[in-house]
XYZ file of N, CA and C in Angstrom:
564
model
N 12.799 9.820 -77.419
C 12.462 10.791 -76.421
C 11.752 10.138 -75.245
N 10.814 9.245 -75.549
C 10.073 8.559 -74.503
C 11.009 7.657 -73.706
N 11.930 7.015 -74.393
C 12.882 6.134 -73.714
C 13.772 6.945 -72.782
N 14.218 8.108 -73.229
C 15.069 8.961 -72.403
C 14.330 9.390 -71.132
N 13.056 9.788 -71.237
C 12.271 10.182 -70.068
C 12.085 8.998 -69.120
N 11.844 7.821 -69.712
C 11.665 6.629 -68.896
C 12.942 6.286 -68.127
N 14.085 6.299 -68.806
C 15.373 6.000 -68.159
C 15.678 7.041 -67.089
N 15.396 8.298 -67.348
C 15.624 9.361 -66.365
C 14.732 9.162 -65.150
N 13.484 8.828 -65.365
C 12.555 8.604 -64.250
C 12.998 7.415 -63.405
N 13.436 6.342 -64.062
C 13.923 5.161 -63.331
C 15.186 5.516 -62.550
N 16.092 6.273 -63.133
C 17.329 6.671 -62.456
C 17.028 7.546 -61.245
N 16.110 8.500 -61.391
C 15.738 9.377 -60.271
C 15.068 8.562 -59.168
N 14.172 7.659 -59.542
C 13.485 6.825 -58.543
C 14.480 5.926 -57.814
N 15.417 5.341 -58.539
C 16.434 4.483 -57.925
C 17.314 5.290 -56.986
N 17.729 6.464 -57.405
C 18.558 7.324 -56.549
C 17.797 7.732 -55.294
N 16.520 8.027 -55.443
C 15.694 8.409 -54.299
C 15.559 7.248 -53.308
N 15.296 6.058 -53.803
C 15.159 4.882 -52.932
C 16.482 4.583 -52.233
N 17.569 4.567 -52.966
C 18.874 4.290 -52.360
C 19.299 5.401 -51.408
N 18.970 6.620 -51.731
C 19.340 7.747 -50.873
C 18.607 7.755 -49.546
N 17.359 7.341 -49.557
C 16.585 7.362 -48.309
C 16.775 6.107 -47.474
N 17.233 5.016 -48.065
C 17.442 3.783 -47.297
C 18.907 3.419 -47.168
N 19.766 4.248 -47.691
C 21.194 3.944 -47.688
C 21.779 3.730 -46.305
N 21.335 4.493 -45.326
C 21.888 4.356 -43.977
C 21.593 2.989 -43.388
N 20.380 2.503 -43.593
C 20.036 1.215 -42.998
C 20.602 0.048 -43.801
N 20.992 0.287 -45.030
C 21.616 -0.773 -45.808
C 23.078 -0.960 -45.435
N 23.738 0.099 -45.013
C 25.177 0.017 -44.780
C 25.581 0.186 -43.321
N 24.637 0.323 -42.417
C 24.973 0.597 -41.018
C 24.159 -0.307 -40.103
N 24.742 -0.647 -38.962
C 23.997 -1.432 -37.976
C 22.826 -0.616 -37.451
N 21.710 -1.259 -37.276
C 20.532 -0.591 -36.743
C 20.696 -0.505 -35.227
N 20.702 0.717 -34.697
C 20.980 0.932 -33.271
C 19.962 0.261 -32.365
N 18.735 0.151 -32.800
C 17.717 -0.456 -31.940
C 17.893 -1.959 -31.793
N 18.752 -2.555 -32.597
C 18.986 -3.995 -32.507
C 20.176 -4.332 -31.610
N 20.884 -3.342 -31.112
C 22.055 -3.585 -30.279
C 21.649 -3.754 -28.823
N 22.315 -4.688 -28.119
C 22.057 -4.920 -26.703
C 22.614 -3.755 -25.892
N 21.879 -3.326 -24.882
C 22.341 -2.260 -24.002
C 21.627 -2.392 -22.668
N 22.146 -1.705 -21.669
C 21.535 -1.713 -20.341
C 20.486 -0.604 -20.292
N 19.200 -0.948 -20.230
C 18.161 0.082 -20.234
C 17.949 0.688 -18.854
N 19.035 0.993 -18.187
C 18.952 1.570 -16.841
C 20.234 2.344 -16.587
N 20.362 2.879 -15.396
C 21.564 3.627 -15.042
C 22.697 2.707 -14.619
N 22.375 1.496 -14.235
C 23.366 0.573 -13.701
C 23.942 -0.355 -14.750
N 24.824 -1.223 -14.282
C 25.487 -2.191 -15.151
C 24.703 -3.498 -15.166
N 24.878 -4.266 -16.236
C 24.286 -5.591 -16.348
C 25.383 -6.591 -16.624
N 25.171 -7.817 -16.158
C 26.114 -8.891 -16.426
C 25.360 -10.209 -16.339
N 25.780 -11.182 -17.135
C 25.256 -12.540 -17.021
C 26.439 -13.459 -16.767
N 26.376 -14.196 -15.660
C 27.445 -15.115 -15.275
C 26.815 -16.472 -15.002
N 27.213 -17.474 -15.758
C 26.743 -18.850 -15.558
C 25.226 -18.936 -15.396
N 24.486 -18.227 -16.221
C 23.035 -18.298 -16.198
C 22.357 -17.427 -15.163
N 23.114 -16.624 -14.444
C 22.539 -15.700 -13.467
C 22.741 -14.284 -13.993
N 21.639 -13.531 -14.068
C 21.697 -12.164 -14.583
C 21.800 -11.173 -13.433
N 22.795 -10.301 -13.495
C 22.906 -9.169 -12.585
C 22.335 -7.957 -13.295
N 21.318 -7.329 -12.700
C 20.605 -6.239 -13.363
C 20.683 -4.953 -12.558
N 20.904 -3.843 -13.246
C 20.912 -2.502 -12.661
C 21.814 -2.418 -11.427
N 23.031 -2.930 -11.551
C 23.994 -2.882 -10.452
C 24.571 -1.478 -10.357
N 24.430 -0.870 -9.184
C 24.842 0.515 -8.964
C 25.521 0.619 -7.609
N 26.553 1.451 -7.534
C 27.138 1.819 -6.247
C 26.627 3.217 -5.923
N 25.801 3.322 -4.878
C 25.289 4.621 -4.442
C 26.242 5.205 -3.413
N 26.524 6.482 -3.526
C 27.463 7.113 -2.609
C 26.938 8.474 -2.171
N 27.362 8.869 -0.989
C 26.990 10.183 -0.472
C 28.089 10.663 0.460
N 28.480 11.913 0.291
C 29.407 12.538 1.217
C 28.575 13.102 2.353
N 28.807 12.610 3.537
C 27.990 13.008 4.683
C 28.758 14.055 5.475
N 28.493 15.314 5.195
C 29.223 16.388 5.863
C 28.870 16.474 7.339
N 27.672 16.014 7.706
C 27.287 16.030 9.118
C 28.110 15.044 9.940
N 28.707 14.066 9.280
C 29.483 13.052 9.988
C 30.975 13.288 9.800
N 31.385 14.525 9.750
C 32.804 14.831 9.604
C 33.323 14.614 8.201
N 32.452 14.663 7.201
C 32.886 14.505 5.819
C 33.131 13.068 5.419
N 32.720 12.103 6.231
C 32.914 10.708 5.873
C 32.019 10.332 4.703
N 32.490 9.423 3.923
C 31.750 8.936 2.771
C 30.979 7.682 3.186
N 29.756 7.540 2.738
C 29.010 6.303 2.939
C 28.569 5.804 1.574
N 28.398 4.497 1.445
C 28.014 3.962 0.155
C 27.437 2.573 0.269
N 26.819 2.118 -0.826
C 26.211 0.793 -0.859
C 26.032 0.339 -2.297
N 26.104 -0.973 -2.504
C 25.827 -1.562 -3.807
C 24.387 -2.049 -3.807
N 23.652 -1.682 -4.863
C 22.277 -2.139 -5.030
C 22.153 -2.809 -6.394
N 21.092 -3.565 -6.583
C 20.834 -4.230 -7.852
C 19.975 -5.457 -7.643
N 19.810 -6.236 -8.689
C 19.020 -7.465 -8.623
C 19.748 -8.575 -9.356
N 19.512 -9.809 -8.898
C 20.061 -10.995 -9.550
C 18.916 -11.951 -9.846
N 18.882 -12.483 -11.067
C 17.841 -13.422 -11.476
C 18.514 -14.732 -11.860
N 18.076 -15.818 -11.227
C 18.604 -17.148 -11.517
C 17.816 -17.747 -12.678
N 18.429 -17.808 -13.863
C 17.756 -18.371 -15.032
C 18.131 -19.832 -15.250
N 18.867 -20.421 -14.312
C 19.262 -21.822 -14.437
C 18.191 -22.720 -13.824
N 18.417 -24.030 -13.884
C 17.493 -24.973 -13.251
C 18.054 -25.516 -11.941
N 19.074 -24.842 -11.400
C 19.705 -25.253 -10.146
C 19.721 -24.089 -9.164
N 19.662 -24.367 -7.853
C 19.851 -23.295 -6.866
C 21.285 -22.763 -6.950
N 21.461 -21.467 -6.751
C 22.793 -20.862 -6.833
C 23.001 -19.880 -5.685
N 24.257 -19.530 -5.470
C 24.624 -18.430 -4.584
C 25.482 -17.471 -5.382
N 25.278 -16.186 -5.148
C 26.057 -15.145 -5.809
C 27.154 -14.701 -4.859
N 28.337 -14.470 -5.403
C 29.456 -13.952 -4.622
C 29.938 -12.659 -5.276
N 29.993 -11.591 -4.493
C 30.521 -10.317 -4.976
C 31.814 -10.022 -4.246
N 32.759 -9.455 -4.968
C 34.041 -9.096 -4.368
C 34.477 -7.753 -4.944
N 34.895 -6.845 -4.057
C 35.387 -5.548 -4.503
C 36.257 -4.944 -3.418
N 36.953 -3.869 -3.769
C 37.850 -3.205 -2.825
C 37.086 -2.154 -2.039
N 37.317 -2.130 -0.720
C 36.700 -1.103 0.113
C 37.775 -0.354 0.880
N 37.404 0.825 1.336
C 38.303 1.666 2.119
C 38.399 1.104 3.525
N 39.600 0.756 3.931
C 39.806 0.239 5.275
C 40.556 1.210 6.152
N 40.645 2.462 5.740
C 41.446 3.430 6.488
C 40.863 3.727 7.861
N 39.570 3.465 8.075
C 38.966 3.689 9.385
C 39.160 2.485 10.305
N 39.631 1.364 9.764
C 39.822 0.160 10.567
C 41.203 0.155 11.194
N 41.304 -0.475 12.338
C 42.575 -0.526 13.058
C 43.529 -1.524 12.419
N 43.014 -2.625 11.896
C 43.870 -3.721 11.457
C 44.217 -3.716 9.967
N 43.861 -2.681 9.228
C 44.231 -2.606 7.816
C 44.875 -1.256 7.524
N 45.644 -1.227 6.461
C 46.362 0.006 6.148
C 45.492 0.958 5.338
N 45.065 0.558 4.153
C 44.288 1.488 3.328
C 43.106 0.816 2.659
N 43.317 -0.346 2.089
C 42.240 -0.995 1.347
C 42.176 -2.465 1.717
N 40.998 -3.001 1.625
C 40.837 -4.425 1.861
C 39.830 -4.971 0.863
N 39.940 -6.251 0.575
C 39.001 -6.887 -0.335
C 37.776 -7.307 0.452
N 36.619 -6.945 -0.057
C 35.357 -7.260 0.605
C 34.678 -8.387 -0.157
N 34.322 -9.454 0.540
C 33.595 -10.577 -0.046
C 32.197 -10.631 0.530
N 31.216 -10.844 -0.323
C 29.830 -10.985 0.114
C 29.229 -12.171 -0.617
N 28.474 -12.993 0.115
C 27.812 -14.151 -0.479
C 26.320 -14.053 -0.197
N 25.516 -14.275 -1.219
C 24.055 -14.171 -1.084
C 23.482 -15.400 -0.399
N 22.203 -15.290 -0.094
C 21.443 -16.467 0.295
C 21.296 -17.337 -0.956
N 20.787 -18.543 -0.787
C 20.562 -19.409 -1.946
C 19.398 -18.852 -2.764
N 19.621 -18.754 -4.075
C 18.599 -18.255 -4.997
C 18.079 -19.454 -5.788
N 16.822 -19.738 -5.647
C 16.210 -20.890 -6.309
C 16.027 -20.606 -7.805
N 15.885 -21.669 -8.621
C 15.685 -21.484 -10.064
C 14.488 -20.576 -10.356
N 14.690 -19.630 -11.258
C 13.629 -18.716 -11.660
C 13.345 -17.595 -10.674
N 14.067 -17.540 -9.573
C 13.816 -16.529 -8.550
C 14.722 -15.316 -8.733
N 14.307 -14.190 -8.126
C 15.072 -12.943 -8.157
C 15.525 -12.617 -6.748
N 16.747 -12.117 -6.631
C 17.299 -11.697 -5.344
C 17.660 -10.221 -5.463
N 17.103 -9.398 -4.584
C 17.321 -7.954 -4.648
C 18.327 -7.499 -3.606
N 19.092 -6.483 -3.968
C 19.979 -5.777 -3.035
C 19.508 -4.333 -2.988
N 19.014 -3.890 -1.839
C 18.598 -2.505 -1.687
C 17.217 -2.183 -2.215
N 16.488 -3.170 -2.703
C 15.125 -2.979 -3.202
C 14.189 -3.915 -2.447
N 12.900 -3.585 -2.463
C 11.866 -4.481 -1.937
C 12.185 -5.010 -0.542
N 12.538 -4.108 0.342
C 12.809 -4.443 1.746
C 14.077 -5.267 1.950
N 14.874 -5.471 0.916
C 16.136 -6.197 1.058
C 17.259 -5.202 1.290
N 18.177 -5.518 2.203
C 19.265 -4.575 2.460
C 20.266 -4.535 1.310
N 20.912 -3.395 1.180
C 22.001 -3.242 0.219
C 23.281 -3.762 0.866
N 24.364 -3.808 0.096
C 25.672 -4.172 0.639
C 26.389 -2.874 0.955
N 26.638 -2.625 2.222
C 27.226 -1.355 2.639
C 28.739 -1.453 2.725
N 29.381 -0.358 2.436
C 30.825 -0.262 2.500
C 31.289 0.821 1.556
N 32.317 1.525 1.911
C 32.842 2.594 1.070
C 33.765 1.969 0.034
N 33.325 1.941 -1.214
C 34.072 1.285 -2.283
C 35.179 2.185 -2.806
N 36.177 1.547 -3.388
C 37.304 2.257 -3.992
C 37.230 2.138 -5.504
N 37.684 3.198 -6.186
C 37.739 3.152 -7.641
C 39.049 2.493 -8.081
N 39.332 2.512 -9.373
C 40.510 1.832 -9.907
C 41.822 2.409 -9.389
N 41.806 3.648 -8.911
C 43.025 4.283 -8.397
C 43.143 4.135 -6.882
N 42.337 3.246 -6.288
C 42.302 3.028 -4.835
C 41.952 4.291 -4.066
N 41.131 5.137 -4.662
C 40.610 6.317 -3.988
C 39.134 6.084 -3.706
N 38.607 6.750 -2.692
C 37.189 6.601 -2.373
C 36.359 7.012 -3.586
N 35.431 6.155 -3.965
C 34.627 6.378 -5.169
C 33.726 7.590 -5.024
N 33.687 8.373 -6.066
C 32.829 9.554 -6.152
C 31.825 9.332 -7.283
N 30.723 10.071 -7.299
C 29.775 9.936 -8.406
C 30.479 10.117 -9.753
N 30.191 9.218 -10.675
C 30.823 9.233 -11.986
C 31.929 8.210 -12.127
N 32.473 7.729 -11.007
C 33.507 6.696 -11.059
C 32.894 5.352 -11.436
N 33.751 4.441 -11.860
C 33.351 3.061 -12.092
C 34.035 2.189 -11.050
N 33.264 1.336 -10.401
C 33.768 0.443 -9.368
C 33.928 -0.937 -9.990
N 35.089 -1.543 -9.815
C 35.336 -2.880 -10.327
C 34.793 -3.902 -9.328
N 33.747 -4.619 -9.741
C 33.120 -5.635 -8.897
C 33.234 -6.968 -9.626
N 33.639 -8.005 -8.893
C 33.708 -9.343 -9.463
C 32.483 -10.120 -9.005
N 31.746 -10.674 -9.976
C 30.524 -11.425 -9.702
C 30.796 -12.887 -10.022
N 30.606 -13.744 -9.022
C 30.793 -15.175 -9.210
C 29.538 -15.932 -8.829
N 29.360 -17.097 -9.428
C 28.228 -17.965 -9.108
C 28.779 -19.224 -8.462
N 28.220 -19.563 -7.292
C 28.678 -20.693 -6.489
C 30.178 -20.546 -6.237
N 30.970 -21.544 -6.575
C 32.406 -21.465 -6.300
C 33.229 -21.101 -7.530
N 32.581 -20.723 -8.617
C 33.297 -20.377 -9.848
C 34.017 -19.043 -9.688
N 35.046 -18.861 -10.508
C 35.793 -17.612 -10.489
C 34.893 -16.464 -10.931
N 35.078 -15.294 -10.304
C 34.252 -14.130 -10.605
C 34.582 -13.499 -11.945
N 33.591 -12.836 -12.513
C 33.728 -12.091 -13.759
C 33.595 -10.612 -13.416
N 34.483 -9.793 -13.967
C 34.494 -8.368 -13.645
C 33.357 -7.627 -14.345
N 32.722 -6.734 -13.589
C 31.749 -5.805 -14.149
C 32.069 -4.429 -13.569
N 32.013 -3.404 -14.406
C 32.263 -2.041 -13.951
C 30.934 -1.411 -13.569
N 30.774 -1.152 -12.282
C 29.522 -0.645 -11.725
C 29.640 0.864 -11.546
N 28.689 1.642 -12.068
C 28.774 3.095 -11.927
C 28.465 3.555 -10.507
N 29.182 4.592 -10.078
C 28.914 5.230 -8.788
C 27.994 6.416 -9.040
N 26.864 6.424 -8.356
C 25.878 7.494 -8.504
C 25.561 8.084 -7.144
N 25.038 9.304 -7.154
C 24.594 9.919 -5.898
C 23.097 10.198 -6.009
N 22.574 11.042 -5.168
C 21.144 11.328 -5.146
C 20.696 12.370 -6.147
N 21.530 12.706 -7.129
C 21.148 13.716 -8.118
C 19.956 13.249 -8.957
N 19.854 11.950 -9.200
C 18.701 11.415 -9.924
C 17.593 11.108 -8.924
N 16.406 11.566 -9.227
C 15.275 11.472 -8.290
C 14.994 10.043 -7.837
N 15.129 9.068 -8.747
C 14.796 7.693 -8.385
C 15.757 7.096 -7.356
N 16.918 7.706 -7.148
C 17.877 7.192 -6.162
C 17.988 8.079 -4.932
N 17.319 9.210 -4.923
C 17.450 10.164 -3.821
C 17.078 9.547 -2.478
N 15.954 8.850 -2.402
C 15.531 8.237 -1.139
C 16.526 7.187 -0.678
N 17.019 6.375 -1.609
C 18.000 5.349 -1.247
C 19.288 5.978 -0.725
N 19.747 7.041 -1.375
C 20.971 7.717 -0.940
C 20.757 8.395 0.409
N 19.606 9.019 0.602
C 19.320 9.648 1.895
C 19.327 8.623 3.022
N 18.900 7.398 2.730
C 18.908 6.341 3.742
C 20.320 5.886 4.096
N 21.288 6.109 3.206
C 22.670 5.720 3.508
C 23.181 6.436 4.747
N 22.921 7.726 4.836
C 23.390 8.509 5.981
C 22.726 8.036 7.257
N 21.432 7.717 7.200
C 20.719 7.251 8.392
C 21.283 5.924 8.871
N 21.606 5.031 7.948
C 22.172 3.742 8.331
C 23.550 3.934 8.924
N 24.352 4.830 8.326
C 25.690 5.073 8.850
C 25.629 5.696 10.243
N 24.681 6.604 10.471
C 24.535 7.205 11.796
C 24.144 6.152 12.826
N 23.248 5.226 12.457
C 22.824 4.176 13.379
C 23.956 3.209 13.681
N 24.795 2.912 12.690
C 25.886 1.974 12.931
C 26.984 2.605 13.768
N 27.063 3.927 13.801
C 28.098 4.600 14.590
C 27.735 4.642 16.065
N 26.474 4.418 16.389
C 26.043 4.498 17.784
C 26.376 3.241 18.540
């Protein structure tokens, strides 16, 4: 009788322990997975980290419904050599005289020294302006993903899908509101 109670108690205790820890024994722990702790995309290319890369967009109804947009984010050089970042993406060229619909836009950063950070659209640094196109060659709207190629020095670029956001999130509202002001100034 005592043995039966002992075996039953051990079986219940074992079932309880396995039942309460079973998920962590057989499943990946979500807190150990890498993820972007921001609204933007992250990428590491040849030792340079692209952080919180976002395409901000706004439909400016005051300007005849034209779309304005800009890429923002930060780059950190984790190498021991100076580098330059190169971004390439498709922009809307329908307002230009010499292009039909889309053109490839190339941008090259200043030299980023080892251990330094280079900001786009933050800390008094300008963003990269231009109306980006989504994968269907349509003007990007909030929720779209913009295909941006990030290269270091003269190396071939690596694709990163950058989310298009508008001013719906409070932390980007001021930046998006500034897009219209910059577009109005450039039109003058």
